[in-house]
Coordinates of C-alpha atoms and ligand atoms in Angstrom, one line a residue:
X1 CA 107.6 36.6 103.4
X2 CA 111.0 36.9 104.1
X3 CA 112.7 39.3 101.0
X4 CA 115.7 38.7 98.7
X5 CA 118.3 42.1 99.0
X6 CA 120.4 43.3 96.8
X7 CA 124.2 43.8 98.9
X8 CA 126.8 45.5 96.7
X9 CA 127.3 42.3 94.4
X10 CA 124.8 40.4 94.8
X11 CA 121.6 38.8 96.1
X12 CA 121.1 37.8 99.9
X13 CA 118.9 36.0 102.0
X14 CA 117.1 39.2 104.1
X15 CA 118.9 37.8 107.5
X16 CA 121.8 38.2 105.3
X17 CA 121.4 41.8 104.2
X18 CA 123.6 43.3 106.8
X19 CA 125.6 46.4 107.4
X20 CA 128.4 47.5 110.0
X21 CA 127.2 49.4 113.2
X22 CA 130.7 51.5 111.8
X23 CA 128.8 52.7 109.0
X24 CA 128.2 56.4 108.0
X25 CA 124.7 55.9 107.3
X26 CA 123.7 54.3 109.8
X27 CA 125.8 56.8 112.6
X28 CA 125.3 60.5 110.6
X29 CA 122.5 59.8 108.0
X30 CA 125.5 59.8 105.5
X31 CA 124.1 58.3 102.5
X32 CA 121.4 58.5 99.9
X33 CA 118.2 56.7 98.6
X34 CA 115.8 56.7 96.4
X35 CA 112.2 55.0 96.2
X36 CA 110.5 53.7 93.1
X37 CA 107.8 52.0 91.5
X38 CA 107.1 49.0 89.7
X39 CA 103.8 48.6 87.6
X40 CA 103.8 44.9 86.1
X41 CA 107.1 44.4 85.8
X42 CA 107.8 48.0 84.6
X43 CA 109.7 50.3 87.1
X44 CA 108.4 53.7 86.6
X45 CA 110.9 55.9 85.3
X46 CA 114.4 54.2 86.5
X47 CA 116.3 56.3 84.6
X48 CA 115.2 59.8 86.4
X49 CA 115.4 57.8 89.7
X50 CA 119.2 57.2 88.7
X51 CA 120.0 60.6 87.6
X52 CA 118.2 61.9 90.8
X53 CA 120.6 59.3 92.8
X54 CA 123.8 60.0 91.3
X55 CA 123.2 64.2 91.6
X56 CA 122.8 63.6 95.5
X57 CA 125.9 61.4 95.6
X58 CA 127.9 64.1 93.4
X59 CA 126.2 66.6 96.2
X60 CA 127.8 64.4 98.7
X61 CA 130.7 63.9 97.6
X62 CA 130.1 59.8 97.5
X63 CA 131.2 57.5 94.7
X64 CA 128.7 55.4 94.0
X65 CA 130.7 52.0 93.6
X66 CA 128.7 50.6 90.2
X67 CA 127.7 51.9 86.5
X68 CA 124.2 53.0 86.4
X69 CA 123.9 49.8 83.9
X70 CA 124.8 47.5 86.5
X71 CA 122.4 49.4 89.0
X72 CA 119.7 49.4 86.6
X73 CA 119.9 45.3 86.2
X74 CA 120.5 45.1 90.0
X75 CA 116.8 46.7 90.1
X76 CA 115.4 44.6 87.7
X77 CA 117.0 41.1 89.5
X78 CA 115.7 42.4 92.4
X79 CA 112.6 42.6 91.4
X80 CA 112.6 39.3 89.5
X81 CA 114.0 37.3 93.1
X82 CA 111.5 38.9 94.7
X83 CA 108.6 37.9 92.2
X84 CA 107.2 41.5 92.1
X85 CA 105.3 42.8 89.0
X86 CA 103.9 46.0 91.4
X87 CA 106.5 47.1 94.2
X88 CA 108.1 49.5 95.3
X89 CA 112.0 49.4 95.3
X90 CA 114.5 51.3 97.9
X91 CA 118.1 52.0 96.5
X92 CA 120.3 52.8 99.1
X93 CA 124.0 53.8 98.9
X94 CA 125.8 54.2 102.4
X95 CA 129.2 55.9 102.8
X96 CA 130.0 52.5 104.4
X97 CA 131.8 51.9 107.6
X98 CA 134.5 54.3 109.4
X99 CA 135.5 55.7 112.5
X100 CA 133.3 56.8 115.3
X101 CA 134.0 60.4 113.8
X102 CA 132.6 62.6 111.1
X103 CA 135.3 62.7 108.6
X104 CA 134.0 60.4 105.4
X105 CA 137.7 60.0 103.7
X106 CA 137.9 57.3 106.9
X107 CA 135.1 55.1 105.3
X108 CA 136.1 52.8 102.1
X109 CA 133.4 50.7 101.4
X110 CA 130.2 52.3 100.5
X111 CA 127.2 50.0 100.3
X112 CA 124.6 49.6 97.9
X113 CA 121.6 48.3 99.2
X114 CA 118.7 47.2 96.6
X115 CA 115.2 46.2 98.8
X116 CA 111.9 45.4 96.7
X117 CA 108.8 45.0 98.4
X118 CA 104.8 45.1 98.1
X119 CA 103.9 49.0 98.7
X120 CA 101.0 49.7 101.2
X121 CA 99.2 52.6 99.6
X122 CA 97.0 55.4 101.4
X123 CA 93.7 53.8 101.9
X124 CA 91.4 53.8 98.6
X125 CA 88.4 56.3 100.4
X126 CA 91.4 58.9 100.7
X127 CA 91.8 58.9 97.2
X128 CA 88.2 59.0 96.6
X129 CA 87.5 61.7 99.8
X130 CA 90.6 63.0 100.1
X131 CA 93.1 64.2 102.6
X132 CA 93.1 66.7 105.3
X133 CA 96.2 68.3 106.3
X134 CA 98.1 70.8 108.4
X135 CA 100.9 73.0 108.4
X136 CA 104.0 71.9 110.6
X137 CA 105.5 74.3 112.9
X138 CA 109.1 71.9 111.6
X139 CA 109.8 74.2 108.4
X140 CA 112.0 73.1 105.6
X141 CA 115.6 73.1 106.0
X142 CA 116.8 75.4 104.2
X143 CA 118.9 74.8 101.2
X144 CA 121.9 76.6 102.9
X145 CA 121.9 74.1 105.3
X146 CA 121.6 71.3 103.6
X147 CA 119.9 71.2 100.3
X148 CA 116.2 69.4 99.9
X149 CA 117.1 68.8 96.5
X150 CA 119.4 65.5 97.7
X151 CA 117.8 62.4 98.8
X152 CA 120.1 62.2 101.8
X153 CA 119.5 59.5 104.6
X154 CA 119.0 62.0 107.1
X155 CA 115.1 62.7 106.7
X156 CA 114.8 64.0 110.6
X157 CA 113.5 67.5 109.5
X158 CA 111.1 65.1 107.2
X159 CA 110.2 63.1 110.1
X160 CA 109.5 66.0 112.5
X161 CA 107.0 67.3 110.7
X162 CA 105.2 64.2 109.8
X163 CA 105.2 63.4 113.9
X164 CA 102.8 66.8 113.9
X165 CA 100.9 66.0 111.4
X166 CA 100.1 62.4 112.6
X167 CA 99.9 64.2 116.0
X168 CA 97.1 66.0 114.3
X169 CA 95.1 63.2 112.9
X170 CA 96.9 63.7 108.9
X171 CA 98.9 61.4 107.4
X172 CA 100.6 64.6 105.7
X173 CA 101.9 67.7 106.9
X174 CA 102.7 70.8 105.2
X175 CA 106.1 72.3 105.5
X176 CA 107.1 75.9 104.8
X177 CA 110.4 77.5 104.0
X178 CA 112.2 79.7 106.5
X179 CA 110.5 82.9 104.3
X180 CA 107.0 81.5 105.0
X181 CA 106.5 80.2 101.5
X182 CA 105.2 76.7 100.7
X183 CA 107.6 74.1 100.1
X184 CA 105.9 70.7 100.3
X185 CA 104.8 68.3 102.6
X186 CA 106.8 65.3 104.6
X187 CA 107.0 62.9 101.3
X188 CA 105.4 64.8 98.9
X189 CA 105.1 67.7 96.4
X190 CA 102.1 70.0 96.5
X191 CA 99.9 71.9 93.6
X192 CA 96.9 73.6 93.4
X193 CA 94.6 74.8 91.4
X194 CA 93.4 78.5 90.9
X195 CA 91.4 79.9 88.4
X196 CA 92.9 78.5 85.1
X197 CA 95.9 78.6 86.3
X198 CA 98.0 75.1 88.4
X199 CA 100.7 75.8 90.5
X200 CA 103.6 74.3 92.5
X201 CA 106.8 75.8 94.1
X202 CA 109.7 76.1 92.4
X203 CA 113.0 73.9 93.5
X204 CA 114.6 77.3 94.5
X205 CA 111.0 77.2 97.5
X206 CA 113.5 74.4 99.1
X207 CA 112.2 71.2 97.7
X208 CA 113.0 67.5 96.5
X209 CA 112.3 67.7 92.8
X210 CA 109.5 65.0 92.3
X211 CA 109.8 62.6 89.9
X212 CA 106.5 62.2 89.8
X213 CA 105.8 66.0 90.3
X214 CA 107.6 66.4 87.0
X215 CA 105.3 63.8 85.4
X216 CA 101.9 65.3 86.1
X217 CA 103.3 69.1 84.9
X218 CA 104.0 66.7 81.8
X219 CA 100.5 65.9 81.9
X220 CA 99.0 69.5 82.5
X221 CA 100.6 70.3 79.6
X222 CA 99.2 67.6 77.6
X223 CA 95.9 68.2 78.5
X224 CA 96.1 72.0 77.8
X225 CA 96.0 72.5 81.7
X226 CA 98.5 76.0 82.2
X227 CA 100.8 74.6 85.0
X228 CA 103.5 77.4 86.2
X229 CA 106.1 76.7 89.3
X230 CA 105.1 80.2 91.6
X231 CA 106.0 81.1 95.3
X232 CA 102.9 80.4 97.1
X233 CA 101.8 81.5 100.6
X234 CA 99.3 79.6 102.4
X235 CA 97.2 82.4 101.3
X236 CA 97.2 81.2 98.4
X237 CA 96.3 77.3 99.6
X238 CA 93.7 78.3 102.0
X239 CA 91.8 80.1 98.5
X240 CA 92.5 77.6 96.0
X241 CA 90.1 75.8 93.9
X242 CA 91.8 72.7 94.1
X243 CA 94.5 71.2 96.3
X244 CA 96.7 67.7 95.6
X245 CA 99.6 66.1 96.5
X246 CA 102.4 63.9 94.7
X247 CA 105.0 61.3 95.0
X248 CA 105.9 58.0 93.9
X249 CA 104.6 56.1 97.2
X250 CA 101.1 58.4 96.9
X251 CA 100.9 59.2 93.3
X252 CA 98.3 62.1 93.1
X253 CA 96.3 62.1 95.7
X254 CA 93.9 64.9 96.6
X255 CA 94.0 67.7 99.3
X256 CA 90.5 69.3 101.0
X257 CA 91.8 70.5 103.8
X258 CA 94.5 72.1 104.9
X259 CA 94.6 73.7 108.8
X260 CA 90.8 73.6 109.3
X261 CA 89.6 75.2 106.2
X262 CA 88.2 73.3 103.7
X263 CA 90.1 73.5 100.0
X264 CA 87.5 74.7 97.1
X265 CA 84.6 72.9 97.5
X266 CA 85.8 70.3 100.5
X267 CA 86.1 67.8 97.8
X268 CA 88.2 66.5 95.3
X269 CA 88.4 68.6 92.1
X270 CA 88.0 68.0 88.7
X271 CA 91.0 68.9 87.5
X272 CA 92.9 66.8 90.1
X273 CA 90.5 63.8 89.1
X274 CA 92.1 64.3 85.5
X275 CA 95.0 64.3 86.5
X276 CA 94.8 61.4 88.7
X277 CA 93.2 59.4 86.1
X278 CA 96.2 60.7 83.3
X279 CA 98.9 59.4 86.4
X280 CA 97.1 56.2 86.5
X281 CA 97.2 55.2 82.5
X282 CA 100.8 56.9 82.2
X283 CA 102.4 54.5 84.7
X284 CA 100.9 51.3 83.2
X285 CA 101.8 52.2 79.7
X286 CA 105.4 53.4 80.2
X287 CA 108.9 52.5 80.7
Ligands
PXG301 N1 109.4 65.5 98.6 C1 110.0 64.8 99.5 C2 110.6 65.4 100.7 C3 110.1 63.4 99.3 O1 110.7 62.6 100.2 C4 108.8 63.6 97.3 C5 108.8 65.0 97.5 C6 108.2 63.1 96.0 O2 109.2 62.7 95.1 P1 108.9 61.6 94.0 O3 110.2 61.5 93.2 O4 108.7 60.3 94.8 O5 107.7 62.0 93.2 C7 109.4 62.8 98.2 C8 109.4 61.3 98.0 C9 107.1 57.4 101.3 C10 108.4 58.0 101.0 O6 107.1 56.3 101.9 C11 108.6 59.1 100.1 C12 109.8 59.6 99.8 C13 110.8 59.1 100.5 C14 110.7 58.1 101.5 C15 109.5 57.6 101.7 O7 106.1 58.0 101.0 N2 110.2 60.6 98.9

């Protein structure tokens, strides 16, 4: 069905959603986005999704041109054109169109894009079964470079990695940081379980800070579950109890295998079937 964008000021037919073959984002990846979640008619936290969108402009140096109250109805009209109780939402904000060159004080006219759409989810057994992974030879980019922690348009080093792990047979690939530690995978943040303890890398590992990674260490705490952010090795995955991953597209989703050895028991553990069952309640109760 053909969709209803968001463009800037207002709503457009999808052929009319267009932007200039001049524009940064589309030439140098110069832009930012973020991805979110409706649940009947509720997007799942908008407001952390904003705050996480305006640091990568700041990061960028990019103006977004709009309030975050008029960005914030622009998600919820979307939605409504659309007639979507459960989608999943892309905000965009290009550095708009300049010269063929790098220098972004040549582009004036910065585009916010708004698309809402039905989300296809991982298939229901790999929720129930779980997913195998491996670990991409792509690491990280390292936050000296270019740091993880902004949503930028340019997800090559994302995409990269996911090629080897789809290479692979996964639909998720591990990515370490130029030290060796565990960062995260393609799309996702990672935790695992060991002992009493749950752990995830820290932002400082090189990571995107997950909206929904921050929800479930909300949870673990909630539940009495001691959730730490540690450097981890894949050491450290290959003897863990319990392995799962999270984002707003996959929500928590477990891991039982990662490189050819099977994670705890080679199935799904109970601490990530908790959780997965606390994700599930929290996003169709709140805000
Ligand atoms: N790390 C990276 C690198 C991500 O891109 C996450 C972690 C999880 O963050 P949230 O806030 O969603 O819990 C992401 C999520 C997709 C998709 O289709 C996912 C993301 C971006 C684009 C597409 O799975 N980002």
């Amino acid at each position: 069905m053909p969709r209803t964008i968001f463009m800037n000021d207002h709503l457009v037919p999808e052929e009319e959603a267009r932007i200039s073959v001049f524009d940064h984002g589309l030439l140098y990846g110069d832009g930012v986005f973020e991805g979110l979640r409706s649940y009947s008619g509720r997007v799942f936290r908008l407001s952390d999704h904003l705050d996480r969108l305006w640091a990568s402009a700041r990061a960028i140096c990019l103006d977004i041109p709009m309030s975050r109250e008029q960005m914030s109805q622009a998600v919820l009209d979307t939605l409504a054109a659309n007639q979507l109780e459960d989608g999943y939402i892309r905000l965009i904000v290009t550095r708009g169109a300049g010269t063929l060159g790098l220098d972004p004080n040549r582009c004036h006219n910065p585009q916010v894009i708004i698309i809402a759409d039905t989300i296809s989810l991982y298939p229901k057994e790999f929720y129930e079964q779980g997913l195998r992974i491996v670990t991409a030879a792509t690491q990280r980019i390292q936050t000296a470079a270019l740091s993880p922690r902004i949503k930028s348009l340019n997800y090559l080093n994302n995409i990269m990695a996911k090629l080897e792990g789809l290479q692979a047979g996964c639909v998720e690939a591990l990515m370490l940081n130029h030290k060796g530690e565990v960062a995260e995978c393609t799309g996702d943040n990672i935790f695992v379980i060991r002992g009493e303890r749950m752990l995830t890398p820290p932002p400082d590992a090189g990571i995107l800070e997950g909206i929904t990674r921050a929800a479930v260490m909300e949870l673990a705490a909630k539940e009495g579950i001691d959730c730490r952010e540690a450097t981890l090795t894949r050491h450290d995955l290959y003897t863990a109890d319990e392995c799962f991953l999270t984002g707003t597209a996959a929500e928590v989703i477990p891991v039982v295998e990662i490189d050819g050895r099977p994670i705890g028991e080679g199935t799904p553990g109970p601490i990530t079937k908790i959780l997965k069952d606390c994700f599930h309640s929290l996003v169709r109760q709140s805000v």
